[in-house]
Amino acid sequence: MPGATALDDLAETFDLLGDWEERYRYVIELGQALAPLADAERNPDTKVSGCASQVWLVHDPVRDGTLHWRGDSDAHIVRGLIAIVLDLYNGLTSDQVRDFDAQGAITRLGLSEALSSQRANGLASMIARLRADAAQTIR
């Protein structure tokens, strides 16, 4: 499953980095690698509620039965968290999105201990948005 493979890769990298200062730098680098959204894509329909920072997630058309999103934020670390979420979820089918253990992934990466409650809530809101998009996708 693509999400599990992405999780294994991220967990391995996080383990190699060691401390959270290095991990945060890596998360920020992941966010910097995201392609920015067009201004028109930053709108009320794509904005994720429940995030302290501004977060937008764009659900692209289904390709080959798999789902894909793009995202952006006005905060560096949050943008990196978007990159992680997209890495875990892009390329999954709607059933795989539904079945993916997001909380297990967050715990495995150590994010549940490292994030402030506001960022953790924002991360949960992003995942909830992806799941809602997947649930609305015609299979």
PDB file of C-alpha atoms in Angstrom:
ATOM      1  CA  MET A   1       0.000   0.000   0.000  1.00  0.00           C
ATOM      2  CA  PRO A   2       1.486   3.386  -0.989  1.00  0.00           C
ATOM      3  CA  GLY A   3       0.661   5.079   2.335  1.00  0.00           C
ATOM      4  CA  ALA A   4       2.425   2.361   4.331  1.00  0.00           C
ATOM      5  CA  THR A   5       5.504   2.596   2.096  1.00  0.00           C
ATOM      6  CA  ALA A   6       5.576   6.375   2.473  1.00  0.00           C
ATOM      7  CA  LEU A   7       5.192   5.990   6.233  1.00  0.00           C
ATOM      8  CA  ASP A   8       8.097   3.518   6.368  1.00  0.00           C
ATOM      9  CA  ASP A   9      10.293   5.947   4.397  1.00  0.00           C
ATOM     10  CA  LEU A  10       9.351   8.926   6.572  1.00  0.00           C
ATOM     11  CA  ALA A  11       9.835   6.965   9.804  1.00  0.00           C
ATOM     12  CA  GLU A  12      13.265   5.783   8.653  1.00  0.00           C
ATOM     13  CA  THR A  13      14.321   9.341   7.832  1.00  0.00           C
ATOM     14  CA  PHE A  14      12.979  10.664  11.149  1.00  0.00           C
ATOM     15  CA  ASP A  15      14.886   7.935  13.008  1.00  0.00           C
ATOM     16  CA  LEU A  16      18.111   8.860  11.205  1.00  0.00           C
ATOM     17  CA  LEU A  17      17.678  12.534  12.059  1.00  0.00           C
ATOM     18  CA  GLY A  18      17.441  11.846  15.760  1.00  0.00           C
ATOM     19  CA  ASP A  19      16.424  14.976  17.658  1.00  0.00           C
ATOM     20  CA  TRP A  20      13.402  17.144  16.979  1.00  0.00           C
ATOM     21  CA  GLU A  21      15.395  20.200  16.019  1.00  0.00           C
ATOM     22  CA  GLU A  22      16.738  18.284  13.011  1.00  0.00           C
ATOM     23  CA  ARG A  23      13.320  16.754  12.332  1.00  0.00           C
ATOM     24  CA  TYR A  24      11.648  20.169  12.326  1.00  0.00           C
ATOM     25  CA  ARG A  25      14.227  21.408   9.814  1.00  0.00           C
ATOM     26  CA  TYR A  26      13.423  18.398   7.650  1.00  0.00           C
ATOM     27  CA  VAL A  27       9.668  19.029   7.954  1.00  0.00           C
ATOM     28  CA  ILE A  28      10.228  22.629   6.856  1.00  0.00           C
ATOM     29  CA  GLU A  29      12.323  21.405   3.891  1.00  0.00           C
ATOM     30  CA  LEU A  30       9.491  19.071   2.869  1.00  0.00           C
ATOM     31  CA  GLY A  31       7.104  22.028   2.909  1.00  0.00           C
ATOM     32  CA  GLN A  32       9.461  24.152   0.832  1.00  0.00           C
ATOM     33  CA  ALA A  33       9.398  21.462  -1.853  1.00  0.00           C
ATOM     34  CA  LEU A  34       5.611  21.764  -2.288  1.00  0.00           C
ATOM     35  CA  ALA A  35       4.490  23.603  -5.399  1.00  0.00           C
ATOM     36  CA  PRO A  36       2.533  26.697  -4.351  1.00  0.00           C
ATOM     37  CA  LEU A  37      -1.154  26.861  -5.111  1.00  0.00           C
ATOM     38  CA  ALA A  38      -2.467  29.468  -7.515  1.00  0.00           C
ATOM     39  CA  ASP A  39      -4.159  32.438  -5.846  1.00  0.00           C
ATOM     40  CA  ALA A  40      -7.521  31.287  -7.232  1.00  0.00           C
ATOM     41  CA  GLU A  41      -7.077  27.926  -5.494  1.00  0.00           C
ATOM     42  CA  ARG A  42      -6.869  29.635  -2.107  1.00  0.00           C
ATOM     43  CA  ASN A  43     -10.550  30.093  -1.528  1.00  0.00           C
ATOM     44  CA  PRO A  44     -13.208  29.227   1.061  1.00  0.00           C
ATOM     45  CA  ASP A  45     -13.903  25.859  -0.601  1.00  0.00           C
ATOM     46  CA  THR A  46     -10.295  24.689  -0.302  1.00  0.00           C
ATOM     47  CA  LYS A  47      -9.558  26.248   3.098  1.00  0.00           C
ATOM     48  CA  VAL A  48      -9.337  23.759   5.946  1.00  0.00           C
ATOM     49  CA  SER A  49     -11.243  24.831   9.030  1.00  0.00           C
ATOM     50  CA  GLY A  50      -9.863  23.919  12.428  1.00  0.00           C
ATOM     51  CA  CYS A  51      -6.306  25.031  11.692  1.00  0.00           C
ATOM     52  CA  ALA A  52      -4.712  27.944  13.520  1.00  0.00           C
ATOM     53  CA  SER A  53      -2.682  28.706  10.383  1.00  0.00           C
ATOM     54  CA  GLN A  54      -4.142  29.229   6.949  1.00  0.00           C
ATOM     55  CA  VAL A  55      -4.323  25.837   5.207  1.00  0.00           C
ATOM     56  CA  TRP A  56      -5.705  25.009   1.774  1.00  0.00           C
ATOM     57  CA  LEU A  57      -6.111  21.541   0.284  1.00  0.00           C
ATOM     58  CA  VAL A  58      -7.078  21.067  -3.362  1.00  0.00           C
ATOM     59  CA  HIS A  59      -8.520  17.701  -4.357  1.00  0.00           C
ATOM     60  CA  ASP A  60      -7.435  16.959  -7.913  1.00  0.00           C
ATOM     61  CA  PRO A  61      -9.458  14.775 -10.294  1.00  0.00           C
ATOM     62  CA  VAL A  62      -9.223  11.028  -9.722  1.00  0.00           C
ATOM     63  CA  ARG A  63      -6.530   9.364 -11.847  1.00  0.00           C
ATOM     64  CA  ASP A  64      -6.496   5.610 -12.370  1.00  0.00           C
ATOM     65  CA  GLY A  65      -8.771   5.145  -9.371  1.00  0.00           C
ATOM     66  CA  THR A  66      -6.396   6.934  -6.998  1.00  0.00           C
ATOM     67  CA  LEU A  67      -6.806  10.218  -5.187  1.00  0.00           C
ATOM     68  CA  HIS A  68      -4.437  13.178  -5.261  1.00  0.00           C
ATOM     69  CA  TRP A  69      -4.301  16.460  -3.405  1.00  0.00           C
ATOM     70  CA  ARG A  70      -2.140  19.557  -3.385  1.00  0.00           C
ATOM     71  CA  GLY A  71      -1.825  21.931  -0.478  1.00  0.00           C
ATOM     72  CA  ASP A  72      -0.336  25.085   0.915  1.00  0.00           C
ATOM     73  CA  SER A  73      -0.109  27.070   4.144  1.00  0.00           C
ATOM     74  CA  ASP A  74       1.131  30.417   5.362  1.00  0.00           C
ATOM     75  CA  ALA A  75       3.239  28.723   8.084  1.00  0.00           C
ATOM     76  CA  HIS A  76       6.498  26.872   7.376  1.00  0.00           C
ATOM     77  CA  ILE A  77       6.061  23.926   9.745  1.00  0.00           C
ATOM     78  CA  VAL A  78       2.402  23.514   8.819  1.00  0.00           C
ATOM     79  CA  ARG A  79       3.373  23.495   5.154  1.00  0.00           C
ATOM     80  CA  GLY A  80       5.759  20.664   6.009  1.00  0.00           C
ATOM     81  CA  LEU A  81       2.977  18.802   7.789  1.00  0.00           C
ATOM     82  CA  ILE A  82       0.875  19.174   4.643  1.00  0.00           C
ATOM     83  CA  ALA A  83       3.747  17.627   2.660  1.00  0.00           C
ATOM     84  CA  ILE A  84       3.821  14.676   5.073  1.00  0.00           C
ATOM     85  CA  VAL A  85       0.058  14.171   4.876  1.00  0.00           C
ATOM     86  CA  LEU A  86       0.117  14.365   1.081  1.00  0.00           C
ATOM     87  CA  ASP A  87       2.998  11.901   0.962  1.00  0.00           C
ATOM     88  CA  LEU A  88       0.972   9.461   3.063  1.00  0.00           C
ATOM     89  CA  TYR A  89      -2.348   9.860   1.231  1.00  0.00           C
ATOM     90  CA  ASN A  90      -1.636  10.717  -2.412  1.00  0.00           C
ATOM     91  CA  GLY A  91      -2.006   7.699  -4.655  1.00  0.00           C
ATOM     92  CA  LEU A  92      -4.447   5.845  -2.405  1.00  0.00           C
ATOM     93  CA  THR A  93      -7.931   4.735  -3.398  1.00  0.00           C
ATOM     94  CA  SER A  94     -10.890   6.054  -1.434  1.00  0.00           C
ATOM     95  CA  ASP A  95     -11.099   2.728   0.447  1.00  0.00           C
ATOM     96  CA  GLN A  96      -7.399   2.909   1.315  1.00  0.00           C
ATOM     97  CA  VAL A  97      -7.821   6.479   2.564  1.00  0.00           C
ATOM     98  CA  ARG A  98     -10.688   5.308   4.769  1.00  0.00           C
ATOM     99  CA  ASP A  99      -8.660   2.368   6.124  1.00  0.00           C
ATOM    100  CA  PHE A 100      -5.324   4.159   6.608  1.00  0.00           C
ATOM    101  CA  ASP A 101      -4.413   4.409  10.307  1.00  0.00           C
ATOM    102  CA  ALA A 102      -3.653   8.113  10.515  1.00  0.00           C
ATOM    103  CA  GLN A 103      -3.287   8.131  14.295  1.00  0.00           C
ATOM    104  CA  GLY A 104      -0.891   5.209  14.096  1.00  0.00           C
ATOM    105  CA  ALA A 105       1.160   7.065  11.475  1.00  0.00           C
ATOM    106  CA  ILE A 106       1.266  10.229  13.590  1.00  0.00           C
ATOM    107  CA  THR A 107       2.368   8.200  16.608  1.00  0.00           C
ATOM    108  CA  ARG A 108       4.986   6.259  14.638  1.00  0.00           C
ATOM    109  CA  LEU A 109       6.528   9.499  13.368  1.00  0.00           C
ATOM    110  CA  GLY A 110       6.532  10.917  16.896  1.00  0.00           C
ATOM    111  CA  LEU A 111       4.384  13.863  15.862  1.00  0.00           C
ATOM    112  CA  SER A 112       1.845  13.318  18.634  1.00  0.00           C
ATOM    113  CA  GLU A 113       4.501  14.192  21.232  1.00  0.00           C
ATOM    114  CA  ALA A 114       6.291  16.878  19.214  1.00  0.00           C
ATOM    115  CA  LEU A 115       3.408  19.069  18.039  1.00  0.00           C
ATOM    116  CA  SER A 116       1.611  21.731  20.011  1.00  0.00           C
ATOM    117  CA  SER A 117      -2.068  21.061  20.594  1.00  0.00           C
ATOM    118  CA  GLN A 118      -2.960  23.692  17.967  1.00  0.00           C
ATOM    119  CA  ARG A 119      -0.776  22.036  15.335  1.00  0.00           C
ATOM    120  CA  ALA A 120      -2.043  18.576  16.284  1.00  0.00           C
ATOM    121  CA  ASN A 121      -5.627  19.808  15.893  1.00  0.00           C
ATOM    122  CA  GLY A 122      -4.738  21.328  12.535  1.00  0.00           C
ATOM    123  CA  LEU A 123      -3.153  18.063  11.412  1.00  0.00           C
ATOM    124  CA  ALA A 124      -6.298  16.191  12.448  1.00  0.00           C
ATOM    125  CA  SER A 125      -8.400  18.708  10.495  1.00  0.00           C
ATOM    126  CA  MET A 126      -6.286  18.157   7.375  1.00  0.00           C
ATOM    127  CA  ILE A 127      -6.699  14.394   7.631  1.00  0.00           C
ATOM    128  CA  ALA A 128     -10.439  14.770   8.228  1.00  0.00           C
ATOM    129  CA  ARG A 129     -10.673  16.873   5.046  1.00  0.00           C
ATOM    130  CA  LEU A 130      -8.848  14.235   3.000  1.00  0.00           C
ATOM    131  CA  ARG A 131     -11.122  11.521   4.380  1.00  0.00           C
ATOM    132  CA  ALA A 132     -14.216  13.579   3.599  1.00  0.00           C
ATOM    133  CA  ASP A 133     -12.992  14.202   0.056  1.00  0.00           C
ATOM    134  CA  ALA A 134     -12.297  10.471  -0.353  1.00  0.00           C
ATOM    135  CA  ALA A 135     -15.729   9.533   0.986  1.00  0.00           C
ATOM    136  CA  GLN A 136     -17.376  11.796  -1.597  1.00  0.00           C
ATOM    137  CA  THR A 137     -15.370  10.322  -4.449  1.00  0.00           C
ATOM    138  CA  ILE A 138     -17.344   8.044  -6.719  1.00  0.00           C
ATOM    139  CA  ARG A 139     -15.666   4.664  -6.862  1.00  0.00           C
TER     140      ARG A 139
END
